[in-house]
Amino acid sequence: MQEESDLVTGEAVVLDLRVAKLASRGVAMLLDVLVQGALLLIVVVTVTLTSSDLDPALTIALLLSVFVLIVIGYPVLFETLTRGRSLGKMALGLRVVRLDGGPIRFRHALTRALAGFFVDFWALGFLGAVAVIVSLSSSNGRRVGDYLAGTLVIRERVPQSAQAYVAMPPGLEDWAAQLDLSRLPDDLALAARQYLNRFHELRPDAAHALGQGLADQTAHAVGVAVPHGMPAWVFLSAVLAERRNRDQARLAQQVYAGPPPAYAGPQPAYQQTQPQPFQQQQSPSQQLQPVVQQSQQQFQPTAQQTQSQHSPPSTAEQPQPSQEPQATAPQPENPFTPPS
């Protein structure tokens, strides 16, 4: 079971880190000690064979210097160059990081190595007893060197659990399409999915009790009751499958709709209009000509009125011709006659 850290940075950001516990760190430490012991043995044999003519005090001083360089310089060199990984940590997928999740530097590696030599393991550590006790007392598995340097050992290679595909139970498609899933929280949906993944690993009584509790919470969030006689895992499968289908449909709609239009910035209060090409003005007579034609069509007398006006009068009513010519009545002036 992988445990997550409860560290919070200064910016109030919760770090989701997989901390390494005592077992994995002990195996990594054992591999590093074997490498250091092999290097130290090679150096001791080489110095012993080549220093037969040297002073014994000088030989002891040389061996002591080599011992310090291997025990302290080995972790400092590897953790500085690889940003927190020694050979043992590389083999187990571990890394030393700062408490804010960032990579360590030389000062962090040196502090951890000095504390490991004098306090945690060799000088005053009773061959690692102090490191074991402090690591078991810490919630994040930190030893004295980690507390002094402000570091944390995390797991980089986390085994991924296979996620089972939640299918829609047959015959519940129409019923699930009418559910309101907008109030279903993400943490409850994740808990229901994990329950369905581990359903066959649980005991029947535990699976029934846990599934019924999750089904009641989901039904309360969705706003519908669990149908009578429907198992909890069927109800949860229908809800999660419908939620996944809606999310996929929404994502596909966003993808095919294309990116939103770019923001064009605030529009100015006025808009600059393009100058129109110059057009020659018409004369007043040309402007009134359509109006005159329309008015003449409206006021044009009908054929019967024209015939009655121009037909000759009857004999009884025909007046005697007079010697004086009769003056013709002046025609009323057409008010829509265009000006000359």
Tab-separated table of C-alpha atoms in Angstrom:
chain	number	residue	atom	x	y	z
A	1	MET	CA	0.000	0.000	0.000
A	2	GLN	CA	1.456	3.353	-1.066
A	3	GLU	CA	1.158	6.225	1.360
A	4	GLU	CA	1.002	9.873	0.393
A	5	SER	CA	2.695	12.695	2.257
A	6	ASP	CA	0.764	15.412	4.032
A	7	LEU	CA	3.311	18.141	3.356
A	8	VAL	CA	2.142	21.679	2.598
A	9	THR	CA	4.446	24.266	1.023
A	10	GLY	CA	4.635	27.924	1.948
A	11	GLU	CA	2.238	28.720	-0.889
A	12	ALA	CA	-0.409	26.464	0.737
A	13	VAL	CA	0.066	23.745	-1.908
A	14	VAL	CA	-0.433	20.162	-0.749
A	15	LEU	CA	2.297	17.899	-2.129
A	16	ASP	CA	1.113	14.591	-3.554
A	17	LEU	CA	4.321	12.614	-2.944
A	18	ARG	CA	4.745	8.875	-2.495
A	19	VAL	CA	7.059	8.680	0.502
A	20	ALA	CA	9.499	5.807	0.918
A	21	LYS	CA	9.221	3.857	4.161
A	22	LEU	CA	11.773	2.008	6.241
A	23	ALA	CA	11.780	-1.244	4.264
A	24	SER	CA	12.629	0.243	0.854
A	25	ARG	CA	15.112	2.681	2.346
A	26	GLY	CA	16.814	-0.143	4.278
A	27	VAL	CA	17.291	-2.205	1.120
A	28	ALA	CA	18.704	0.823	-0.732
A	29	MET	CA	21.061	1.529	2.177
A	30	LEU	CA	22.222	-2.103	2.177
A	31	LEU	CA	23.085	-1.911	-1.542
A	32	ASP	CA	25.029	1.317	-0.995
A	33	VAL	CA	26.927	-0.235	1.946
A	34	LEU	CA	27.884	-3.220	-0.210
A	35	VAL	CA	29.201	-0.892	-2.923
A	36	GLN	CA	31.126	1.151	-0.334
A	37	GLY	CA	32.546	-2.002	1.261
A	38	ALA	CA	33.723	-3.265	-2.146
A	39	LEU	CA	35.413	0.051	-2.917
A	40	LEU	CA	36.992	0.204	0.516
A	41	LEU	CA	38.315	-3.362	0.177
A	42	ILE	CA	39.859	-2.601	-3.195
A	43	VAL	CA	41.540	0.540	-1.851
A	44	VAL	CA	42.868	-1.203	1.296
A	45	VAL	CA	44.346	-4.071	-0.721
A	46	THR	CA	45.915	-1.637	-3.186
A	47	VAL	CA	47.416	0.564	-0.433
A	48	THR	CA	48.684	-2.451	1.500
A	49	LEU	CA	50.450	-3.906	-1.527
A	50	THR	CA	51.967	-0.623	-2.690
A	51	SER	CA	52.899	0.948	0.664
A	52	SER	CA	55.387	-1.579	1.993
A	53	ASP	CA	58.125	1.037	1.988
A	54	LEU	CA	55.993	3.775	3.603
A	55	ASP	CA	55.822	4.725	7.249
A	56	PRO	CA	53.072	2.837	9.163
A	57	ALA	CA	51.635	6.106	10.512
A	58	LEU	CA	51.398	7.457	6.985
A	59	THR	CA	49.705	4.280	5.848
A	60	ILE	CA	47.123	4.507	8.627
A	61	ALA	CA	46.466	8.165	7.823
A	62	LEU	CA	46.059	7.317	4.167
A	63	LEU	CA	43.634	4.500	4.918
A	64	LEU	CA	41.629	6.731	7.263
A	65	SER	CA	41.361	9.426	4.597
A	66	VAL	CA	40.212	6.880	2.029
A	67	PHE	CA	37.638	5.538	4.496
A	68	VAL	CA	36.182	9.021	5.094
A	69	LEU	CA	36.147	9.777	1.374
A	70	ILE	CA	34.303	6.568	0.576
A	71	VAL	CA	31.811	6.649	3.460
A	72	ILE	CA	31.005	10.364	3.220
A	73	GLY	CA	32.116	11.326	-0.273
A	74	TYR	CA	30.265	8.477	-2.012
A	75	PRO	CA	26.704	9.604	-1.084
A	76	VAL	CA	27.583	13.275	-1.454
A	77	LEU	CA	29.016	12.784	-4.942
A	78	PHE	CA	26.172	10.598	-6.244
A	79	GLU	CA	23.294	12.566	-4.678
A	80	THR	CA	24.724	15.867	-5.937
A	81	LEU	CA	25.349	14.729	-9.502
A	82	THR	CA	22.112	12.730	-9.874
A	83	ARG	CA	19.868	15.166	-7.965
A	84	GLY	CA	19.188	12.898	-4.999
A	85	ARG	CA	19.886	9.332	-6.124
A	86	SER	CA	22.624	6.915	-5.127
A	87	LEU	CA	23.188	3.498	-6.682
A	88	GLY	CA	20.900	1.797	-4.164
A	89	LYS	CA	18.173	4.410	-4.623
A	90	MET	CA	18.426	4.067	-8.397
A	91	ALA	CA	17.906	0.317	-8.102
A	92	LEU	CA	14.745	0.736	-5.985
A	93	GLY	CA	13.379	3.831	-7.705
A	94	LEU	CA	13.916	6.245	-4.789
A	95	ARG	CA	14.980	9.885	-4.790
A	96	VAL	CA	15.854	12.459	-2.140
A	97	VAL	CA	13.985	15.755	-2.579
A	98	ARG	CA	13.465	18.904	-0.560
A	99	LEU	CA	10.359	19.358	1.541
A	100	ASP	CA	8.893	21.583	-1.192
A	101	GLY	CA	9.408	18.835	-3.784
A	102	GLY	CA	12.442	20.407	-5.470
A	103	PRO	CA	15.796	18.699	-6.181
A	104	ILE	CA	18.506	18.762	-3.542
A	105	ARG	CA	21.882	20.469	-3.866
A	106	PHE	CA	25.376	19.970	-2.508
A	107	ARG	CA	24.619	21.353	0.949
A	108	HIS	CA	21.665	19.004	1.390
A	109	ALA	CA	23.701	15.975	0.327
A	110	LEU	CA	26.621	16.965	2.579
A	111	THR	CA	24.374	17.467	5.618
A	112	ARG	CA	22.703	14.093	5.112
A	113	ALA	CA	26.036	12.322	4.671
A	114	LEU	CA	27.628	13.890	7.790
A	115	ALA	CA	24.538	13.198	9.902
A	116	GLY	CA	24.411	9.647	8.578
A	117	PHE	CA	28.022	8.989	9.539
A	118	PHE	CA	28.041	10.606	13.004
A	119	VAL	CA	24.429	10.214	14.212
A	120	ASP	CA	22.353	7.797	12.167
A	121	PHE	CA	24.635	4.852	11.377
A	122	TRP	CA	28.319	4.643	12.303
A	123	ALA	CA	29.853	6.864	14.979
A	124	LEU	CA	26.978	7.351	17.425
A	125	GLY	CA	24.225	5.520	15.587
A	126	PHE	CA	24.937	2.018	16.950
A	127	LEU	CA	25.100	0.591	13.416
A	128	GLY	CA	21.826	2.186	12.305
A	129	ALA	CA	19.727	1.796	15.469
A	130	VAL	CA	19.183	5.547	15.773
A	131	ALA	CA	18.111	5.816	12.135
A	132	VAL	CA	15.630	2.952	12.521
A	133	ILE	CA	14.030	4.394	15.675
A	134	VAL	CA	13.709	7.906	14.241
A	135	SER	CA	12.361	6.628	10.925
A	136	LEU	CA	9.694	4.537	12.650
A	137	SER	CA	8.680	7.529	14.767
A	138	SER	CA	8.310	9.798	11.734
A	139	SER	CA	5.112	9.813	9.674
A	140	ASN	CA	7.143	10.249	6.484
A	141	GLY	CA	9.973	7.824	7.332
A	142	ARG	CA	12.584	10.558	7.824
A	143	ARG	CA	15.820	10.013	9.727
A	144	VAL	CA	17.982	12.539	11.592
A	145	GLY	CA	19.861	13.550	8.447
A	146	ASP	CA	16.577	14.303	6.676
A	147	TYR	CA	15.413	16.514	9.530
A	148	LEU	CA	18.692	18.432	9.585
A	149	ALA	CA	18.855	18.866	5.798
A	150	GLY	CA	15.117	19.449	5.269
A	151	THR	CA	14.769	16.561	2.826
A	152	LEU	CA	12.438	13.660	2.138
A	153	VAL	CA	12.885	10.337	0.332
A	154	ILE	CA	10.123	9.567	-2.169
A	155	ARG	CA	9.291	6.761	-4.573
A	156	GLU	CA	9.607	7.549	-8.278
A	157	ARG	CA	8.432	4.225	-9.693
A	158	VAL	CA	4.925	3.631	-8.437
A	159	PRO	CA	3.190	0.481	-9.720
A	160	GLN	CA	0.068	1.382	-11.630
A	161	SER	CA	-3.024	-0.586	-10.786
A	162	ALA	CA	-5.152	-1.746	-13.697
A	163	GLN	CA	-8.388	0.214	-13.922
A	164	ALA	CA	-11.360	-1.907	-14.908
A	165	TYR	CA	-13.702	-0.548	-17.551
A	166	VAL	CA	-17.071	0.334	-16.037
A	167	ALA	CA	-19.742	-0.750	-18.525
A	168	MET	CA	-23.370	0.314	-18.631
A	169	PRO	CA	-25.648	-2.488	-17.362
A	170	PRO	CA	-27.999	-3.665	-20.132
A	171	GLY	CA	-31.433	-2.083	-20.088
A	172	LEU	CA	-30.484	0.932	-17.925
A	173	GLU	CA	-29.427	3.306	-20.703
A	174	ASP	CA	-32.692	5.273	-20.822
A	175	TRP	CA	-33.003	5.374	-17.040
A	176	ALA	CA	-29.440	6.629	-16.572
A	177	ALA	CA	-29.857	9.280	-19.309
A	178	GLN	CA	-32.461	11.064	-17.153
A	179	LEU	CA	-30.219	11.399	-14.079
A	180	ASP	CA	-28.862	14.761	-12.928
A	181	LEU	CA	-25.169	14.084	-12.331
A	182	SER	CA	-24.068	17.695	-11.900
A	183	ARG	CA	-24.056	17.421	-8.080
A	184	LEU	CA	-22.054	14.177	-7.934
A	185	PRO	CA	-18.683	15.056	-6.317
A	186	ASP	CA	-15.456	13.787	-7.813
A	187	ASP	CA	-14.193	12.154	-4.619
A	188	LEU	CA	-17.397	10.108	-4.279
A	189	ALA	CA	-17.174	9.015	-7.928
A	190	LEU	CA	-13.526	8.000	-7.382
A	191	ALA	CA	-14.450	5.996	-4.282
A	192	ALA	CA	-17.214	4.207	-6.202
A	193	ARG	CA	-14.823	3.378	-9.050
A	194	GLN	CA	-12.238	1.974	-6.646
A	195	TYR	CA	-14.957	-0.107	-5.004
A	196	LEU	CA	-15.957	-1.577	-8.368
A	197	ASN	CA	-12.302	-2.361	-9.146
A	198	ARG	CA	-11.861	-4.233	-5.865
A	199	PHE	CA	-15.335	-5.750	-5.728
A	200	HIS	CA	-14.128	-9.316	-6.359
A	201	GLU	CA	-11.286	-8.995	-3.809
A	202	LEU	CA	-13.590	-8.193	-0.859
A	203	ARG	CA	-15.514	-10.564	1.297
A	204	PRO	CA	-19.227	-10.791	0.404
A	205	ASP	CA	-20.413	-9.147	3.630
A	206	ALA	CA	-17.832	-6.367	3.412
A	207	ALA	CA	-18.561	-5.795	-0.277
A	208	HIS	CA	-22.306	-5.592	0.418
A	209	ALA	CA	-21.933	-3.152	3.317
A	210	LEU	CA	-19.435	-0.912	1.536
A	211	GLY	CA	-21.388	-0.938	-1.719
A	212	GLN	CA	-24.671	-0.114	0.024
A	213	GLY	CA	-23.094	2.846	1.764
A	214	LEU	CA	-21.618	4.194	-1.477
A	215	ALA	CA	-24.921	3.630	-3.294
A	216	ASP	CA	-26.846	5.580	-0.631
A	217	GLN	CA	-24.395	8.505	-0.818
A	218	THR	CA	-24.511	8.506	-4.615
A	219	ALA	CA	-28.311	8.344	-4.654
A	220	HIS	CA	-28.485	11.288	-2.243
A	221	ALA	CA	-26.119	13.314	-4.435
A	222	VAL	CA	-27.937	12.419	-7.653
A	223	GLY	CA	-31.386	13.002	-6.182
A	224	VAL	CA	-32.958	9.604	-6.900
A	225	ALA	CA	-33.471	6.548	-4.766
A	226	VAL	CA	-31.847	3.221	-5.489
A	227	PRO	CA	-34.464	1.127	-7.353
A	228	HIS	CA	-35.919	-1.672	-5.297
A	229	GLY	CA	-34.097	-4.935	-5.812
A	230	MET	CA	-31.182	-3.404	-7.740
A	231	PRO	CA	-27.740	-4.398	-6.376
A	232	ALA	CA	-25.448	-1.603	-5.264
A	233	TRP	CA	-22.760	-2.428	-7.805
A	234	VAL	CA	-25.296	-2.273	-10.662
A	235	PHE	CA	-26.510	1.150	-9.524
A	236	LEU	CA	-22.972	2.491	-9.186
A	237	SER	CA	-21.969	1.041	-12.572
A	238	ALA	CA	-24.892	2.749	-14.303
A	239	VAL	CA	-24.151	6.118	-12.694
A	240	LEU	CA	-20.402	6.020	-13.413
A	241	ALA	CA	-20.875	4.789	-16.986
A	242	GLU	CA	-23.371	7.576	-17.729
A	243	ARG	CA	-21.039	10.135	-16.162
A	244	ARG	CA	-18.152	8.911	-18.321
A	245	ASN	CA	-20.264	8.966	-21.485
A	246	ARG	CA	-21.379	12.541	-20.824
A	247	ASP	CA	-17.814	13.676	-20.180
A	248	GLN	CA	-16.622	12.046	-23.394
A	249	ALA	CA	-19.463	13.623	-25.396
A	250	ARG	CA	-18.704	17.051	-23.925
A	251	LEU	CA	-15.007	16.671	-24.679
A	252	ALA	CA	-15.697	15.566	-28.254
A	253	GLN	CA	-17.997	18.541	-28.768
A	254	GLN	CA	-15.299	20.922	-27.562
A	255	VAL	CA	-12.698	19.311	-29.807
A	256	TYR	CA	-14.840	19.402	-32.974
A	257	ALA	CA	-16.111	22.911	-32.218
A	258	GLY	CA	-12.591	24.217	-32.592
A	259	PRO	CA	-10.762	26.747	-30.446
A	260	PRO	CA	-12.710	29.772	-29.186
A	261	PRO	CA	-12.248	33.035	-31.081
A	262	ALA	CA	-9.348	35.123	-29.973
A	263	TYR	CA	-10.058	38.135	-27.806
A	264	ALA	CA	-9.979	41.219	-30.013
A	265	GLY	CA	-9.692	43.719	-27.177
A	266	PRO	CA	-12.081	46.507	-26.240
A	267	GLN	CA	-13.853	48.104	-29.153
A	268	PRO	CA	-13.483	51.911	-29.555
A	269	ALA	CA	-16.435	54.151	-28.827
A	270	TYR	CA	-16.484	55.339	-32.418
A	271	GLN	CA	-15.898	53.476	-35.637
A	272	GLN	CA	-13.984	54.973	-38.461
A	273	THR	CA	-16.009	54.691	-41.654
A	274	GLN	CA	-14.477	54.253	-45.031
A	275	PRO	CA	-14.957	57.225	-47.384
A	276	GLN	CA	-17.636	56.539	-50.001
A	277	PRO	CA	-16.819	57.206	-53.636
A	278	PHE	CA	-18.140	60.471	-55.021
A	279	GLN	CA	-21.461	60.210	-56.840
A	280	GLN	CA	-22.821	62.946	-59.074
A	281	GLN	CA	-25.948	64.607	-57.661
A	282	GLN	CA	-29.109	64.513	-59.704
A	283	SER	CA	-30.958	67.622	-60.734
A	284	PRO	CA	-34.310	68.474	-59.098
A	285	SER	CA	-36.191	67.536	-62.244
A	286	GLN	CA	-34.507	64.124	-62.343
A	287	GLN	CA	-35.278	63.571	-58.680
A	288	LEU	CA	-39.001	64.445	-59.160
A	289	GLN	CA	-39.496	62.526	-62.376
A	290	PRO	CA	-40.420	59.165	-60.713
A	291	VAL	CA	-42.891	60.954	-58.446
A	292	VAL	CA	-44.506	62.740	-61.374
A	293	GLN	CA	-44.922	59.536	-63.354
A	294	GLN	CA	-46.555	57.813	-60.374
A	295	SER	CA	-48.946	60.726	-59.773
A	296	GLN	CA	-49.942	60.871	-63.444
A	297	GLN	CA	-50.834	57.197	-63.362
A	298	GLN	CA	-52.985	57.748	-60.268
A	299	PHE	CA	-54.817	60.802	-61.621
A	300	GLN	CA	-55.248	59.569	-65.212
A	301	PRO	CA	-59.046	59.480	-66.005
A	302	THR	CA	-60.646	56.213	-66.919
A	303	ALA	CA	-61.806	55.360	-70.423
A	304	GLN	CA	-65.517	55.855	-69.618
A	305	GLN	CA	-64.937	59.284	-68.144
A	306	THR	CA	-62.899	60.280	-71.183
A	307	GLN	CA	-65.596	59.020	-73.598
A	308	SER	CA	-68.380	60.836	-71.744
A	309	GLN	CA	-66.432	64.050	-71.794
A	310	HIS	CA	-65.641	63.888	-75.546
A	311	SER	CA	-68.977	62.401	-76.814
A	312	PRO	CA	-71.182	64.961	-78.728
A	313	PRO	CA	-74.300	66.183	-76.921
A	314	SER	CA	-77.773	65.094	-78.109
A	315	THR	CA	-79.903	67.189	-80.468
A	316	ALA	CA	-82.368	68.304	-77.785
A	317	GLU	CA	-79.695	69.385	-75.530
A	318	GLN	CA	-77.409	70.733	-78.246
A	319	PRO	CA	-77.163	74.525	-77.835
A	320	GLN	CA	-77.626	76.888	-80.700
A	321	PRO	CA	-74.448	78.020	-82.175
A	322	SER	CA	-73.714	81.568	-81.422
A	323	GLN	CA	-71.772	83.992	-83.377
A	324	GLU	CA	-69.368	84.696	-80.576
A	325	PRO	CA	-66.780	82.137	-79.986
A	326	GLN	CA	-66.959	80.584	-76.582
A	327	ALA	CA	-63.884	80.815	-74.515
A	328	THR	CA	-62.519	77.545	-73.421
A	329	ALA	CA	-62.464	76.968	-69.694
A	330	PRO	CA	-58.981	77.081	-68.332
A	331	GLN	CA	-57.647	73.661	-67.347
A	332	PRO	CA	-56.579	73.373	-63.726
A	333	GLU	CA	-52.866	73.345	-63.341
A	334	ASN	CA	-51.383	69.994	-62.452
A	335	PRO	CA	-49.687	70.468	-59.113
A	336	PHE	CA	-47.190	67.650	-59.933
A	337	THR	CA	-46.035	69.233	-63.180
A	338	PRO	CA	-42.279	69.431	-63.080
A	339	PRO	CA	-40.900	72.933	-63.096
A	340	SER	CA	-39.608	74.279	-66.372
